[in-house]
Coordinates of C-alpha atoms in Angstrom, one line a residue:
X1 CA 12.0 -36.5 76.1
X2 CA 13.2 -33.9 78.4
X3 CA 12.8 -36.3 81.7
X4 CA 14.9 -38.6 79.7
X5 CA 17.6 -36.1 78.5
X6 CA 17.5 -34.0 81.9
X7 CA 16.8 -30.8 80.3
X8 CA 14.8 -28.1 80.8
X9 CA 13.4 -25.4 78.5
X10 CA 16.3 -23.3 78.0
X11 CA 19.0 -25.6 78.3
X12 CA 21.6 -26.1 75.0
X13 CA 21.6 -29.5 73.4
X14 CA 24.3 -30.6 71.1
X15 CA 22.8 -32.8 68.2
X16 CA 25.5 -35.2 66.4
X17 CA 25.2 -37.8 63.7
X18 CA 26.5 -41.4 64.8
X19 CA 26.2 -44.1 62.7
X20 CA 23.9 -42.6 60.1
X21 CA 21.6 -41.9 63.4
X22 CA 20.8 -38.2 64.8
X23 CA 21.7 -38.2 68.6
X24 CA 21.0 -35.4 71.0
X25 CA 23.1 -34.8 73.6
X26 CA 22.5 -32.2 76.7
X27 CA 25.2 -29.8 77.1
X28 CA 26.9 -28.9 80.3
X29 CA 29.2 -26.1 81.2
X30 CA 30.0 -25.3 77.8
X31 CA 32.7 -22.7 77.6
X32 CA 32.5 -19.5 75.9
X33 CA 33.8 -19.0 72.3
X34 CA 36.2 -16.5 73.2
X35 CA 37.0 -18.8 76.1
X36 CA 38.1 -21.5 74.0
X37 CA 40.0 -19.6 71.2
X38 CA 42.2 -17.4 73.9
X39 CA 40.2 -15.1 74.7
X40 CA 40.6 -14.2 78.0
X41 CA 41.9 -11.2 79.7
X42 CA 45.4 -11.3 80.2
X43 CA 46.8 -11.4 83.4
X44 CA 47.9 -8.0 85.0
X45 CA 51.0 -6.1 84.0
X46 CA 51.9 -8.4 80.9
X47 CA 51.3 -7.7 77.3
X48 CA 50.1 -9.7 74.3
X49 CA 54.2 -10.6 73.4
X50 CA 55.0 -11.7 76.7
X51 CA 51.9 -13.6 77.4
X52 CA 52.9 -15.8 74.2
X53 CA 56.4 -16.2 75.0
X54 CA 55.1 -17.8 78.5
X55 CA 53.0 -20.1 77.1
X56 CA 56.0 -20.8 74.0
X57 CA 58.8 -21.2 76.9
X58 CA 59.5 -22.2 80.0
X59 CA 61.5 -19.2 82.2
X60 CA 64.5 -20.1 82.0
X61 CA 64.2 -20.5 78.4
X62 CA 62.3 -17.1 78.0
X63 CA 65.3 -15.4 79.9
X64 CA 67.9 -17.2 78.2
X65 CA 66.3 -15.8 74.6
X66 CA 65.8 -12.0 76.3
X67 CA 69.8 -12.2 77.6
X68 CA 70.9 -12.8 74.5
X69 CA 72.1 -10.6 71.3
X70 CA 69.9 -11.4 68.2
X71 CA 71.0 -13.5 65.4
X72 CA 72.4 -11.2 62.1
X73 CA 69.6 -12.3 60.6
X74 CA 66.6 -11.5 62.6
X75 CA 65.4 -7.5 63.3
X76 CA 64.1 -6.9 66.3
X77 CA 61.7 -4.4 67.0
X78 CA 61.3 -2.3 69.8
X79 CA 58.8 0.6 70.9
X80 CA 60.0 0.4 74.5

């Protein structure tokens, strides 16, 4: 079964129910939970708020919202 599946002892297998049949899969390169749910180390000189408002917004966008006064309605907080 192995030969057939190319896997050795060791390797993860995914198992998944198609069709009212169990079928084994072999899995490759399989990422990292952390990896998948954001994770990751962020990239140098940027905090957690910044690194979301690059992924939100593109930079003009994200200097466009930083440039301008806040709406009555909204309190900004700042520890800076």
């Amino acid at each position: 079964m192995r030969e057939r599946l190319g896997v050795q002892d060791g390797d993860r297998v995914r198992f998944e129910v198609e069709h009212g049949t169990v079928v084994l899969y072999p899995q490759r390169d399989t990422p990292s939970f952390g990896g998948m749910i954001g994770l990751d180390p962020l990239p140098a000189g940027q905090d957690a708020c910044q690194r979301v408002d690059d992924l939100r917004h593109d930079p003009d966008d994200t200097a466009a919202l930083r440039s301008a006064p806040a709406h009555p309605n909204v309190t900004l907080l700042d520890d800076h």
